[in-house]
Short mmCIF file of C-alpha atoms in Angstrom, two decimals:
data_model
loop_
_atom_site.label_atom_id
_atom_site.label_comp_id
_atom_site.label_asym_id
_atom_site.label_seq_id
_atom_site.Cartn_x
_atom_site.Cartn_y
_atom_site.Cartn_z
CA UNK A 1189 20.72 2.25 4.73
CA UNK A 1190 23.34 4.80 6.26
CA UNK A 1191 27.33 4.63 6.31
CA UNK A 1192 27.48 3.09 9.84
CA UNK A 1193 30.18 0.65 10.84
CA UNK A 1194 30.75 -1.28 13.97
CA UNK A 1195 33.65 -0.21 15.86
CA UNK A 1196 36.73 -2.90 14.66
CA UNK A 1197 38.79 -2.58 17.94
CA UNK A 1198 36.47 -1.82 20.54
CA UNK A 1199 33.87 -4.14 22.24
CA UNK A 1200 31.66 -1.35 23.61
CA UNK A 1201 28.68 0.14 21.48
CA UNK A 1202 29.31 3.62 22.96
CA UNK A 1203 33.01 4.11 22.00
CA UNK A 1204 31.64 4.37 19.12
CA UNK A 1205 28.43 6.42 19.65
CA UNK A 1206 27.71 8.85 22.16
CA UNK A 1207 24.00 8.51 22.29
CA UNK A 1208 21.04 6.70 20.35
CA UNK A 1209 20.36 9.80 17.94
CA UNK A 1210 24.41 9.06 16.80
CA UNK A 1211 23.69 5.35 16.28
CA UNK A 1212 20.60 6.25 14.86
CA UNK A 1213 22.13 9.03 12.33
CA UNK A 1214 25.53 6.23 11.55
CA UNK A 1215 22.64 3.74 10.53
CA UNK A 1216 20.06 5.93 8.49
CA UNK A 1217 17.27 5.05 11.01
CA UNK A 1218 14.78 8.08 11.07
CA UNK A 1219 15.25 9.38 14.54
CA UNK A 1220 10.94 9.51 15.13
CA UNK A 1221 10.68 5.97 14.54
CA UNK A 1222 14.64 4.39 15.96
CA UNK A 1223 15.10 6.19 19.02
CA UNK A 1224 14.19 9.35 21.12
CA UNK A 1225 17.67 11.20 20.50
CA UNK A 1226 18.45 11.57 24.28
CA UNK A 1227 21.98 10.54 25.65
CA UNK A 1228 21.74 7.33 26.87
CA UNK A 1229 24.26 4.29 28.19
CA UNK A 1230 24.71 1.65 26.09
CA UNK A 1231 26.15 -0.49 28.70
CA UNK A 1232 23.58 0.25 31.85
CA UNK A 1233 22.11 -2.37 33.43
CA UNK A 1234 19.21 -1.73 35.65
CA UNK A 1235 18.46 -4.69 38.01
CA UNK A 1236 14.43 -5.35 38.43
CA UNK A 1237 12.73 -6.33 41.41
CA UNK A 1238 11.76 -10.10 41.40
CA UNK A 1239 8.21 -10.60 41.35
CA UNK A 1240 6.89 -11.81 44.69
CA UNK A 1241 4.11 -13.85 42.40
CA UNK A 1242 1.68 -13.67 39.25
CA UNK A 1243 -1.55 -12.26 39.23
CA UNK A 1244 -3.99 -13.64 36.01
CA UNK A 1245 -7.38 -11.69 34.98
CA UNK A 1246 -9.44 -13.42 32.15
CA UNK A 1247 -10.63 -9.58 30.55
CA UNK A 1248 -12.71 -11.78 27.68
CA UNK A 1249 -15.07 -14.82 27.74
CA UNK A 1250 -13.13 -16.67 25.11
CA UNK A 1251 -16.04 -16.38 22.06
CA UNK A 1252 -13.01 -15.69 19.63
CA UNK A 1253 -9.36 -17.20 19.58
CA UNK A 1254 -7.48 -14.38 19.52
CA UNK A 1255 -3.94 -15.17 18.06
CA UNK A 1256 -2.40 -11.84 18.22
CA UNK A 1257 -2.80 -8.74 20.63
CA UNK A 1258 -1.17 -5.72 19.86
CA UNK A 1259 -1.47 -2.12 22.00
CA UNK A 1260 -3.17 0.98 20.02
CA UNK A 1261 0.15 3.28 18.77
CA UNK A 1262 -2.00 5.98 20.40
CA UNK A 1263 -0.67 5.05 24.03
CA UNK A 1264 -4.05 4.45 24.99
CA UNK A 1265 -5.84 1.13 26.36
CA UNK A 1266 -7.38 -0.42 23.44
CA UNK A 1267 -5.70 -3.27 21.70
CA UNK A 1268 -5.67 -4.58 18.13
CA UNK A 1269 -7.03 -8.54 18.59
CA UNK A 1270 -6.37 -10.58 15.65
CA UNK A 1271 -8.24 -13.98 14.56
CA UNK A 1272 -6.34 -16.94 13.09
CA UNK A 1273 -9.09 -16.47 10.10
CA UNK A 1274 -7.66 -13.18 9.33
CA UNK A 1275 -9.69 -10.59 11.26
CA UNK A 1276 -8.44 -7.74 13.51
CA UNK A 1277 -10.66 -6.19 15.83
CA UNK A 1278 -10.09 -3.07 18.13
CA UNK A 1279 -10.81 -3.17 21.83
CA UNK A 1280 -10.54 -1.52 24.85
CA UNK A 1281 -9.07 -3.07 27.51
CA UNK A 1282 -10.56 -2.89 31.35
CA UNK A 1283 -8.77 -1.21 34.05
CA UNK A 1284 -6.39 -3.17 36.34
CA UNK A 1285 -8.74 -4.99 39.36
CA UNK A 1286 -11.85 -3.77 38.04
CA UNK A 1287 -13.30 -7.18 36.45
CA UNK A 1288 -14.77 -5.65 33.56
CA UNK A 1289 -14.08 -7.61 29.95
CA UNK A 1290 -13.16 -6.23 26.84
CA UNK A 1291 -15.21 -4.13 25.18
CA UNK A 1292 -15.35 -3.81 21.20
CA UNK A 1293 -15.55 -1.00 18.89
CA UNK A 1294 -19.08 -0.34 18.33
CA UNK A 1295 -18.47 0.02 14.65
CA UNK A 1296 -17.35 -3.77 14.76
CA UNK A 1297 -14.06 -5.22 13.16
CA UNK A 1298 -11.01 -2.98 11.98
CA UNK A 1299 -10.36 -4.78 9.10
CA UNK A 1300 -11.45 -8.28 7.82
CA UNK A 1301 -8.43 -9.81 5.62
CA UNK A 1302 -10.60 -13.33 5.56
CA UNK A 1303 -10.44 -13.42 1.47
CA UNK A 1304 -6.64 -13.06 1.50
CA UNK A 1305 -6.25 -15.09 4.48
CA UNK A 1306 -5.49 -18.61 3.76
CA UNK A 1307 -6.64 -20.35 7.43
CA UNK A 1308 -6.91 -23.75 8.65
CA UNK A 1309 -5.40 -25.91 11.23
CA UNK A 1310 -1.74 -24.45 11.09
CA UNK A 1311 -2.54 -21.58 8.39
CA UNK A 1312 -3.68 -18.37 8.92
CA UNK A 1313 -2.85 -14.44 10.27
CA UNK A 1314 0.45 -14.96 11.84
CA UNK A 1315 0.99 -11.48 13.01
CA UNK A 1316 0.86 -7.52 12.67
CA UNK A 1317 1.86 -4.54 13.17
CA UNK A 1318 1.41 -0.95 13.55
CA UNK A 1319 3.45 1.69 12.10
CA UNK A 1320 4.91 4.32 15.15
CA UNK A 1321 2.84 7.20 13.48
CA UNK A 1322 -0.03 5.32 12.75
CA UNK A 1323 -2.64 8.19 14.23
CA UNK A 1324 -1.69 10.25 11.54
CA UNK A 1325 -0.64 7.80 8.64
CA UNK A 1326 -2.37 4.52 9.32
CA UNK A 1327 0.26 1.96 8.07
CA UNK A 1328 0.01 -1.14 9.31
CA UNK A 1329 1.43 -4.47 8.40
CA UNK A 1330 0.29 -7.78 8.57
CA UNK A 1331 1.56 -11.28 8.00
CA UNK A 1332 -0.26 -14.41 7.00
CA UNK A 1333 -0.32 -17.50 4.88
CA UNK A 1334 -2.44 -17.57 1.36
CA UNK A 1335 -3.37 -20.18 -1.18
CA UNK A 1336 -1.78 -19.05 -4.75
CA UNK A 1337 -4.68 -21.40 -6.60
CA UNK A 1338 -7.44 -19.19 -5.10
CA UNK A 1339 -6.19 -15.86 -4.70
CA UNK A 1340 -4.44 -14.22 -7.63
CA UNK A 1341 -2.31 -11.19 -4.86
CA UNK A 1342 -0.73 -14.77 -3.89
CA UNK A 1343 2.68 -14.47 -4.71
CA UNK A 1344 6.05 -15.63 -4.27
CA UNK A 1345 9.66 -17.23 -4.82
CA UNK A 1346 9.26 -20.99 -4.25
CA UNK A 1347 12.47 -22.52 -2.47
CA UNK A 1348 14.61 -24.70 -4.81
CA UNK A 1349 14.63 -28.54 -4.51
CA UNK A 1350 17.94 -29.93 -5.00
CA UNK A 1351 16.71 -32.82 -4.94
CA UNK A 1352 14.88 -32.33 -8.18
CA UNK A 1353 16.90 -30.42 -9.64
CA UNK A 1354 15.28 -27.34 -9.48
CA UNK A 1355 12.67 -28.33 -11.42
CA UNK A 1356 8.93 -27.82 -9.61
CA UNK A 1357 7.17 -29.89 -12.42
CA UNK A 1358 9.42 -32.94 -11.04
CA UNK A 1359 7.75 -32.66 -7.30
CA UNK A 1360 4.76 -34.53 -6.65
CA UNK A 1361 1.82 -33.20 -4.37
CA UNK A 1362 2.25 -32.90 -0.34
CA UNK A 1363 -1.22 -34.44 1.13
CA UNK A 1364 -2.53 -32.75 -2.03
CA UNK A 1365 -0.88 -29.43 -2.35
CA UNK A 1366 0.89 -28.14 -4.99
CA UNK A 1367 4.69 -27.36 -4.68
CA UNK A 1368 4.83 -23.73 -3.70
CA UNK A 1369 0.56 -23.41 -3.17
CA UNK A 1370 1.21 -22.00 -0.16
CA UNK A 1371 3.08 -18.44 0.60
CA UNK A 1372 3.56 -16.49 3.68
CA UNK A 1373 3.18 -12.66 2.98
CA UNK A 1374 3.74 -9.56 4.44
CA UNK A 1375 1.72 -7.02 3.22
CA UNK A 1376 1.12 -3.30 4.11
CA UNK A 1377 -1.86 -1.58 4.30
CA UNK A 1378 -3.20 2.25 5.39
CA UNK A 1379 -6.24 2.85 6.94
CA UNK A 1380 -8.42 5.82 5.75
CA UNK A 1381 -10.31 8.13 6.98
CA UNK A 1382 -8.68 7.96 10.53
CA UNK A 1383 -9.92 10.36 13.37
CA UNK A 1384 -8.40 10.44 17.09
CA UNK A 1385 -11.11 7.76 17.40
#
């Protein structure tokens, strides 16, 4: 989006940029959402303690299959837990040691995406995300797989076959699918009505 270039004759990131709001500014990355501004290191390395050993805590009995977590933008402990059938669910997460298990929003689901969702064995919500500012804006993203026969939002560019010359009416059905039935989307949505809640 911005005018940056990578340095030509240097191999270091910061002989080129002093800190992360320079990078940032170079690339046209808004500074709230690419990085804090502060003058950093590019080339710091910070060595981490090795782990003496792994500790596990099941925090849910298992009565969903959860395919995606992802933490609150808030900085809080709740999570956004989404279903392979397309629907996300807010949760708070128990405190470290305590053996207490998730525990939902009353008000139930966040969203249910089931009638875009296209889900069966290897279909289905493949992932999401929340925008940074997300309190105050409530963009969020999700990905996922839908059937163009039986939702008309299901849309797409369908890869070209050289083998058939380009030409979809030439390919025959896969198990029963039509060439190109099946898209993988990306699609944005905003949440209204949003309180610190």
């Amino acid at each position: 989006q911005g005018g940056g270039r990578l340095p030509s004759s240097s191999s270091k990131l910061t002989d080129a940029w002093q800190s992360e709001s320079d990078f940032c500014t170079s690339f046209g990355g808004d500074r709230s959402v690419c990085l804090s501004g502060s003058t950093v290191s590019f080339n710091a390395s910070h060595p981490s303690a090795s782990p003496k050993g792994v500790c596990l805590e099941r925090i849910d009995n298992g009565s969903y299959a959860y395919l995606n977590m992802v933490p609150h933008p808030d900085g809080s402990n709740r999570v956004f837990l989404g279903t392979q059938a397309g629907k996300i669910l807010l949760a708070t997460v128990p405190e470290q040691g305590s053996g207490g298990t998730l525990q939902f929003d009353e008000a139930g689901q966040f969203v249910d995406l089931t009638d875009q969702v296209h889900f069966d064995s290897t279909f289905g919500l493949m992932g999401m995300a929340f925008h940074p500012d997300f309190a105050t804006n409530g963009r969020f993203f999700a990905s996922y797989n839908c059937d163009r026969t039986k939702s008309p939002s299901c849309s797409g560019r369908c890869s070209c076959n050289s083998d058939v010359g380009c030409d979809p009416s030439k390919l025959g059905t896969d198990n029963g699918a039509q060439p190109c039935q099946y898209q993988v989307v990306v699609s944005e949505y905003s949440a209204k009505g949003l309180s610190s809640n």
